[in-house]
Amino acid sequence: MDKIIIEGGYPLKGEVSISGAKNSILPLLFSSLLTDKPCFFDRIPHLRDVATTYKILKSFGVAIDEGEHQSHVQALSIKNPFAHYDLVRTMRASVLALGPLLARCGYAKIALPGGCAIGARPINLHLSALQKLGADIRLEEGYVIATAKKLRGAPIYFETPTVTGTENLMMAAVLADGHTVLDNAAREPEIVDLAKCLKKMGATISGEGTSRIEIEGKPSLSGVHYTVMGDRIEAGTYLVAAAATGGDVTLLGCDPEHVTAILSKLEEMGADIAVSNEFQKIRIQGRDLRNIKLSTEPYPGFPTDMQAQMMVLATRARGTSIIVENIFENRFMHVCELQRMGAKIEIQGHSAVIEGGVSLKGAPVMATDLRASVCLVIGGLMASGTTEINRVYHLDRGYEEIEKKLKGLGAHIERIRD
Ligand code: EPU
């Protein structure tokens, strides 16, 4: 397995381009199942989760012509609406095939994703909402088997806003008969990106970006040419890495409005930030940082996908910080690894209490999930000495060319290939 070696202590400086958003391209690729016409996507990041999505789509019989950062996808016919456990277990977002397959074929068999390193992550809300659209759902031998002669629009209320649940239901409802209302829907920018793409395919959707989305079903959709939005979590990660190393970094290609909650926390900590909405540019200069209190919330609140990165940053701030994780029950796996680097963090239920003013020391550490891994990379950049990060395949699921981008900013980072 590959390792990453970091020699810490060098402030990041320069410009970095943000890639297309992982959590946007995945639903977009699955939306191509909704039409037999060709779909063309560009600004696709080179990520393991994208490669897994291609594998799943190909296993359904979808034709894919993959370019550097583009792909042509055409689901002329779907021969095999069945997602095997071997593929689903490597990427939970495979569950996004359920809504579109059911809408297009009237049948889908998808392995239940099961729990993962950050929590139980059930899909009960996806399933009960699809039942409201008229789907018959059975769970057999670890698989969800969903059938529906024809989905019918219906009012749906999500007990909790769920990102992929909202996306699944949007993709099911665009081909259902009649009107669907999704209440307490997720409001993440990735939902808006999906709605924009579906509208370009001819769907009638309103209210995306609010907690009430309305959809009028259509008998069929057309093909599309769509450019993926910039990755707000990748952007947030580089902002934190810059602040953590006392650097001066300009990000290109991320809508500053998508990272408002992150920018406001970094400013509260004392980082100097300048934004150009027009040019999608954000400049951050690291300063002497103060402690923070933050709680993760659904968008537009502070994203859980940035919690680990903020935690490592808090180790160098003045004073004691408190971070509360409200979305996932087990998203503190990075804490033990940060403690190995000298961090002083105490977990109290859903909260972490982080003592600031600590100088991290390089150490061998183990990545446990995507965002935990990148928090260790930031730790390595801040630490004195050498940090060796093992199991970096987690990083490759969600960060395009991370070593190359960080090297471009002056980091001393190498990948040792196995
Ligand atoms: N939930 C349920 N039942 C459901 C669905 C969700 O109880 O049927 C709960 C979850 O357990 C969690 C909360 O609802 O407590 C929110 O989960 P959500 O469904 O919104 O998460 P997700 O759709 O599985 C997406 C992202 C995650 C990100 C979360 C939260 C994708 C592909 N994944 O997951 O991204 O953390 O939303 O914003 O969009 C990552 O990129 O590292 C990542 C984990």
XYZ file of C-alpha atoms and ligand atoms in Angstrom:
462
model
C 0.000 0.000 0.000
C 1.204 3.509 -0.846
C 2.519 5.800 1.886
C 2.906 9.550 2.073
C 5.972 11.060 3.687
C 5.903 14.689 4.767
C 8.734 16.836 6.067
C 6.839 19.473 8.029
C 7.431 23.103 8.885
C 7.200 24.803 5.466
C 4.489 27.466 5.030
C 2.313 26.892 1.939
C 2.590 29.711 -0.606
C 1.178 30.295 -4.081
C -1.898 29.424 -6.131
C -3.848 26.183 -6.284
C -6.648 25.192 -8.658
C -9.628 23.456 -7.133
C -10.916 20.343 -8.917
C -14.481 19.378 -9.801
C -16.481 18.302 -6.751
C -16.449 14.617 -5.804
C -19.850 14.755 -4.135
C -21.295 16.443 -7.198
C -19.867 14.313 -10.017
C -21.008 11.069 -8.370
C -24.769 11.878 -8.477
C -24.292 13.542 -11.884
C -22.806 10.362 -13.349
C -25.670 8.312 -11.886
C -28.185 10.783 -13.393
C -27.057 9.610 -16.847
C -29.082 6.434 -16.115
C -32.240 8.526 -16.518
C -31.924 8.881 -20.293
C -30.927 6.794 -23.301
C -29.348 9.914 -24.851
C -25.628 10.775 -24.570
C -24.471 12.759 -21.533
C -21.188 14.645 -21.541
C -19.573 15.790 -18.316
C -16.465 17.869 -17.886
C -14.201 19.062 -15.057
C -14.329 15.503 -13.726
C -11.751 14.980 -10.973
C -9.418 11.960 -11.220
C -10.540 10.082 -8.111
C -10.997 6.528 -7.013
C -14.721 7.121 -6.322
C -15.180 8.288 -9.912
C -13.431 5.148 -11.194
C -15.709 3.033 -8.958
C -18.775 4.826 -10.348
C -17.627 4.067 -13.908
C -17.251 0.397 -12.939
C -20.772 0.312 -11.498
C -22.305 2.060 -14.512
C -20.455 -0.298 -16.883
C -21.749 -3.282 -14.914
C -25.294 -2.011 -15.704
C -24.413 -1.997 -19.419
C -23.723 1.759 -19.755
C -21.214 2.842 -22.435
C -18.536 5.223 -21.144
C -15.855 6.991 -23.110
C -13.433 8.367 -20.514
C -11.226 11.345 -21.326
C -8.678 13.211 -19.201
C -11.236 15.277 -17.258
C -14.318 14.549 -19.355
C -16.476 11.614 -20.170
C -19.268 10.643 -22.545
C -21.776 8.402 -20.832
C -24.678 6.747 -22.595
C -27.179 4.382 -21.007
C -28.771 3.343 -24.314
C -30.260 0.338 -22.581
C -29.740 -0.975 -19.056
C -29.099 -4.692 -19.262
C -28.379 -5.451 -15.673
C -29.761 -3.078 -12.956
C -27.778 -4.831 -10.229
C -24.982 -3.321 -8.076
C -22.870 -6.051 -6.493
C -21.631 -5.820 -2.893
C -17.987 -5.922 -4.057
C -18.455 -2.525 -5.708
C -20.857 -0.971 -3.207
C -18.725 -1.738 -0.158
C -15.867 0.387 -1.545
C -18.131 3.389 -2.111
C -21.320 4.105 -0.183
C -22.443 6.626 -2.807
C -23.279 3.592 -5.012
C -26.689 3.829 -3.359
C -27.290 6.750 -5.740
C -28.005 4.175 -8.475
C -31.217 3.169 -6.705
C -33.470 6.130 -7.578
C -32.503 6.443 -11.250
C -32.568 2.671 -11.940
C -35.984 2.327 -10.373
C -37.316 5.287 -12.344
C -35.863 4.086 -15.646
C -36.187 0.257 -15.403
C -38.850 -0.262 -12.720
C -36.378 -2.555 -10.962
C -33.100 -2.214 -9.040
C -31.043 -4.550 -6.906
C -28.337 -2.792 -4.910
C -26.168 -4.150 -2.115
C -26.905 -2.490 1.230
C -23.880 -0.291 1.936
C -23.564 -1.216 5.647
C -21.716 0.911 8.203
C -18.386 2.599 7.644
C -15.534 4.203 9.546
C -17.564 7.329 10.375
C -20.786 5.738 11.600
C -23.768 3.476 10.942
C -25.044 5.555 7.995
C -28.373 3.856 7.348
C -30.399 4.411 4.149
C -33.843 4.014 5.760
C -34.861 7.536 4.681
C -34.030 6.794 1.011
C -36.080 3.603 1.163
C -39.152 4.959 2.947
C -39.271 7.950 0.570
C -39.082 5.657 -2.485
C -41.934 3.614 -0.990
C -43.989 6.837 -0.863
C -43.444 7.110 -4.637
C -44.997 3.644 -4.950
C -41.911 1.416 -4.907
C -42.096 -2.026 -3.416
C -38.917 -2.578 -1.367
C -37.577 -5.844 -0.001
C -34.323 -6.523 1.821
C -32.883 -9.924 0.946
C -29.474 -11.385 1.712
C -27.849 -7.990 2.107
C -29.478 -6.499 -0.985
C -32.216 -3.905 -1.491
C -34.603 -5.084 -4.174
C -36.855 -2.298 -5.387
C -39.628 -2.642 -7.954
C -42.247 -0.259 -9.295
C -44.346 -0.525 -12.451
C -44.481 3.267 -12.526
C -43.402 5.685 -9.803
C -46.010 8.259 -8.792
C -45.211 11.722 -7.450
C -45.991 12.205 -3.736
C -45.328 14.534 -0.794
C -42.238 13.391 1.113
C -40.914 14.651 4.424
C -37.341 13.702 5.410
C -37.010 13.266 9.162
C -33.414 14.480 8.817
C -31.998 16.291 5.803
C -30.035 13.663 3.881
C -27.767 14.640 0.987
C -27.706 11.425 -1.052
C -31.294 10.674 0.050
C -32.477 13.984 -1.432
C -30.444 13.286 -4.598
C -31.845 9.762 -4.951
C -35.408 11.040 -4.615
C -34.845 13.896 -7.047
C -33.580 11.398 -9.622
C -36.541 9.080 -9.027
C -39.145 11.872 -9.089
C -38.045 13.470 -12.383
C -39.402 10.421 -14.270
C -42.390 9.721 -11.959
C -46.006 10.462 -12.903
C -47.094 13.752 -11.361
C -45.883 16.104 -8.671
C -43.382 15.383 -5.871
C -42.580 17.675 -2.961
C -39.442 16.971 -0.914
C -39.717 18.681 2.469
C -36.810 19.098 4.888
C -34.619 18.375 1.858
C -30.846 18.833 2.041
C -29.690 22.257 0.803
C -26.063 21.476 -0.086
C -24.596 23.109 -3.234
C -24.193 19.590 -4.698
C -28.023 19.290 -4.654
C -28.255 22.540 -6.611
C -25.636 21.264 -9.088
C -27.640 18.073 -9.651
C -30.871 20.060 -10.094
C -29.161 22.313 -12.675
C -28.001 19.280 -14.637
C -31.419 17.562 -14.462
C -33.090 20.788 -15.632
C -30.694 20.909 -18.590
C -31.906 17.365 -19.349
C -35.481 18.717 -19.435
C -36.647 18.071 -15.855
C -38.980 20.519 -14.078
C -37.576 21.257 -10.633
C -37.894 24.249 -8.320
C -36.748 25.131 -4.824
C -33.334 23.437 -4.972
C -31.040 25.013 -2.384
C -34.036 25.433 -0.024
C -35.555 22.811 2.250
C -38.592 22.365 -0.087
C -37.916 21.004 -3.556
C -40.788 20.531 -6.023
C -40.556 18.261 -9.044
C -43.006 17.694 -11.891
C -42.276 14.296 -13.456
C -41.620 13.940 -17.200
C -42.030 10.891 -19.468
C -38.401 11.124 -20.638
C -35.278 13.269 -20.386
C -32.716 14.339 -22.986
C -28.922 14.161 -23.012
C -26.787 16.901 -21.492
C -23.431 18.669 -21.529
C -22.596 19.660 -17.979
C -19.584 21.105 -16.140
C -19.200 20.031 -12.509
C -18.952 22.712 -9.780
C -15.709 23.232 -7.825
C -15.141 21.057 -4.757
C -15.965 23.159 -1.667
C -14.450 20.582 0.720
C -11.201 20.375 -1.234
C -11.173 24.197 -1.181
C -11.817 24.271 2.574
C -9.016 21.761 3.078
C -6.448 23.950 1.261
C -7.668 27.004 3.198
C -7.069 25.196 6.474
C -3.693 23.828 5.303
C -2.616 27.383 4.428
C -3.752 28.762 7.793
C -2.191 25.822 9.633
C 1.249 26.441 8.139
C 1.129 30.247 8.462
C 1.083 30.412 4.657
C -0.320 32.656 1.935
C -2.400 30.756 -0.612
C -4.827 31.761 -3.358
C -7.491 29.254 -4.390
C -8.874 29.350 -7.914
C -12.116 27.795 -9.136
C -14.293 27.460 -6.051
C -17.410 29.583 -5.534
C -16.648 31.541 -2.313
C -20.354 31.418 -1.399
C -20.107 27.641 -1.008
C -17.497 28.003 1.740
C -19.030 30.872 3.720
C -19.254 28.878 6.971
C -15.611 27.782 6.654
C -14.346 31.273 5.812
C -16.231 32.793 8.703
C -14.701 30.315 11.199
C -11.205 30.890 9.803
C -11.698 34.667 10.057
C -12.960 34.275 13.610
C -9.712 32.440 14.357
C -7.742 35.389 12.982
C -6.826 34.347 9.419
C -6.734 37.127 6.846
C -9.101 36.382 3.955
C -9.844 38.195 0.681
C -12.517 36.973 -1.700
C -13.434 37.677 -5.321
C -16.846 36.166 -6.104
C -16.564 37.307 -9.716
C -13.304 35.443 -10.343
C -13.981 32.568 -7.919
C -10.792 33.418 -6.048
C -10.051 33.218 -2.343
C -6.785 34.349 -0.741
C -5.904 33.318 2.784
C -2.971 34.389 4.904
C -2.204 32.474 8.069
C -1.681 34.488 11.224
C -1.423 33.976 14.920
C -4.664 32.035 15.463
C -7.220 32.113 18.273
C -9.291 29.190 19.593
C -12.776 28.434 18.230
C -16.060 26.779 19.089
C -17.796 25.042 16.241
C -20.577 22.551 15.639
C -21.113 20.630 12.437
C -24.540 21.144 10.860
C -26.258 20.464 7.539
C -25.540 23.159 4.914
C -25.395 26.162 5.228
C -23.940 25.244 8.642
C -20.352 24.137 9.168
C -19.714 20.923 7.146
C -18.888 17.663 8.896
C -16.484 16.979 6.014
C -14.275 19.834 7.372
C -14.400 18.862 11.045
C -11.167 16.823 11.124
C -9.212 19.533 9.287
C -10.395 22.233 11.738
C -9.427 20.019 14.650
C -5.807 19.766 13.619
C -5.762 23.514 12.984
C -7.081 24.124 16.519
C -4.004 22.412 18.001
C -1.897 25.427 17.036
C -4.412 28.158 17.998
C -4.125 30.095 21.264
C -6.506 28.724 23.916
C -8.830 25.740 24.135
C -11.175 24.949 21.246
C -14.374 22.905 21.257
C -15.648 21.039 18.225
C -19.035 19.309 18.303
C -19.860 16.649 15.699
C -23.617 16.521 15.119
C -23.896 14.616 11.829
C -22.031 11.332 12.284
C -21.601 9.428 15.534
C -18.094 8.130 14.984
C -16.231 10.856 13.180
C -13.371 11.304 15.649
C -11.142 8.476 14.359
C -8.372 10.967 13.578
C -8.054 11.952 17.249
C -5.937 8.939 18.291
C -3.619 9.518 15.355
C -3.272 13.238 16.136
C -2.505 12.298 19.745
C 0.376 10.185 18.408
C 1.719 13.432 16.937
C 1.489 15.145 20.335
C -1.984 16.732 20.090
C -3.861 17.188 23.359
C -7.471 16.346 22.577
C -10.127 14.942 24.846
C -13.361 13.416 23.565
C -16.507 13.977 25.617
C -19.434 12.313 23.813
C -19.992 14.208 20.573
C -17.515 16.948 21.523
C -13.775 17.242 21.257
C -11.864 19.600 23.527
C -8.614 20.648 21.898
C -5.805 22.273 23.819
C -4.144 24.912 21.667
C -0.556 26.122 21.443
C 0.801 22.618 20.945
C 3.627 21.960 18.484
C 2.950 18.698 16.668
C 5.822 16.261 16.082
C 6.101 14.009 13.047
C 5.150 10.334 13.610
C 3.961 7.295 11.671
C 0.146 7.474 11.493
C -2.708 5.572 9.881
C -5.474 7.038 7.721
C -8.957 5.702 8.588
C -11.272 7.576 6.225
C -11.077 10.280 3.622
C -11.293 13.426 5.762
C -9.357 11.865 8.652
C -6.536 11.179 6.172
C -6.327 14.726 4.975
C -6.299 16.004 8.545
C -3.181 13.881 9.086
C -1.636 15.396 5.945
C -2.254 18.863 7.391
C -0.816 17.649 10.711
C 2.283 16.467 8.841
C 2.674 19.858 7.136
C 2.485 21.624 10.528
C 4.663 19.198 12.487
C 8.383 19.321 13.068
C 10.183 16.323 11.596
C 8.843 13.548 9.406
C 5.304 12.184 9.259
C 4.568 8.900 7.521
C 0.914 8.395 6.566
C -0.181 4.851 5.857
C -3.312 3.612 4.026
C -3.433 6.674 1.811
C -5.870 5.001 -0.589
C -8.549 6.801 1.438
C -7.086 10.115 0.249
C -7.254 9.050 -3.387
C -11.026 8.642 -3.056
C -11.485 12.379 -2.723
C -8.380 14.529 -3.328
C -7.123 14.869 -6.879
C -3.312 15.001 -7.188
C -2.905 16.078 -3.587
C 0.884 15.634 -3.475
C 1.325 17.543 -6.738
C -0.914 20.398 -5.589
C 0.809 20.623 -2.193
C 4.275 20.434 -3.762
C 3.237 23.306 -6.036
C 2.609 25.288 -2.832
C 6.052 24.438 -1.462
C 5.258 21.425 0.727
C 7.888 18.733 1.184
C 5.754 15.715 0.433
C 6.425 12.427 -1.370
C 4.396 9.336 -2.137
C 6.147 6.020 -1.746
C 4.425 3.616 -4.123
C 4.117 0.027 -3.071
N -29.304 9.340 7.784
C -30.226 8.436 8.277
N -30.940 7.686 7.389
C -30.788 7.816 6.039
C -29.841 8.746 5.540
C -29.118 9.487 6.443
O -30.388 8.302 9.479
O -31.479 7.117 5.282
C -28.514 10.162 8.730
C -27.015 9.847 8.658
O -26.670 8.721 9.438
C -26.406 11.129 9.140
C -27.358 12.199 8.573
O -28.578 11.509 8.303
O -26.448 11.178 10.522
C -26.881 12.887 7.311
O -26.378 11.936 6.387
P -26.477 12.127 4.816
O -27.468 11.136 4.285
O -26.712 13.558 4.484
O -25.041 11.684 4.335
P -24.704 11.010 2.947
O -25.659 11.482 1.929
O -24.520 9.553 3.127
C -23.135 12.903 2.061
C -21.713 12.988 1.585
C -20.778 12.815 2.777
C -21.085 13.934 3.790
C -22.565 13.868 4.187
C -22.983 14.995 5.110
C -21.835 12.185 -0.685
C -21.498 11.131 -1.677
N -21.466 11.957 0.584
O -23.278 11.602 2.642
O -19.453 12.968 2.298
O -20.290 13.778 4.937
O -23.398 13.927 3.008
O -22.749 16.220 4.525
O -22.390 13.211 -1.046
C -17.109 12.714 2.300
O -17.102 13.280 1.194
O -16.067 12.494 2.966
C -18.393 12.307 2.867
C -18.492 11.411 3.835
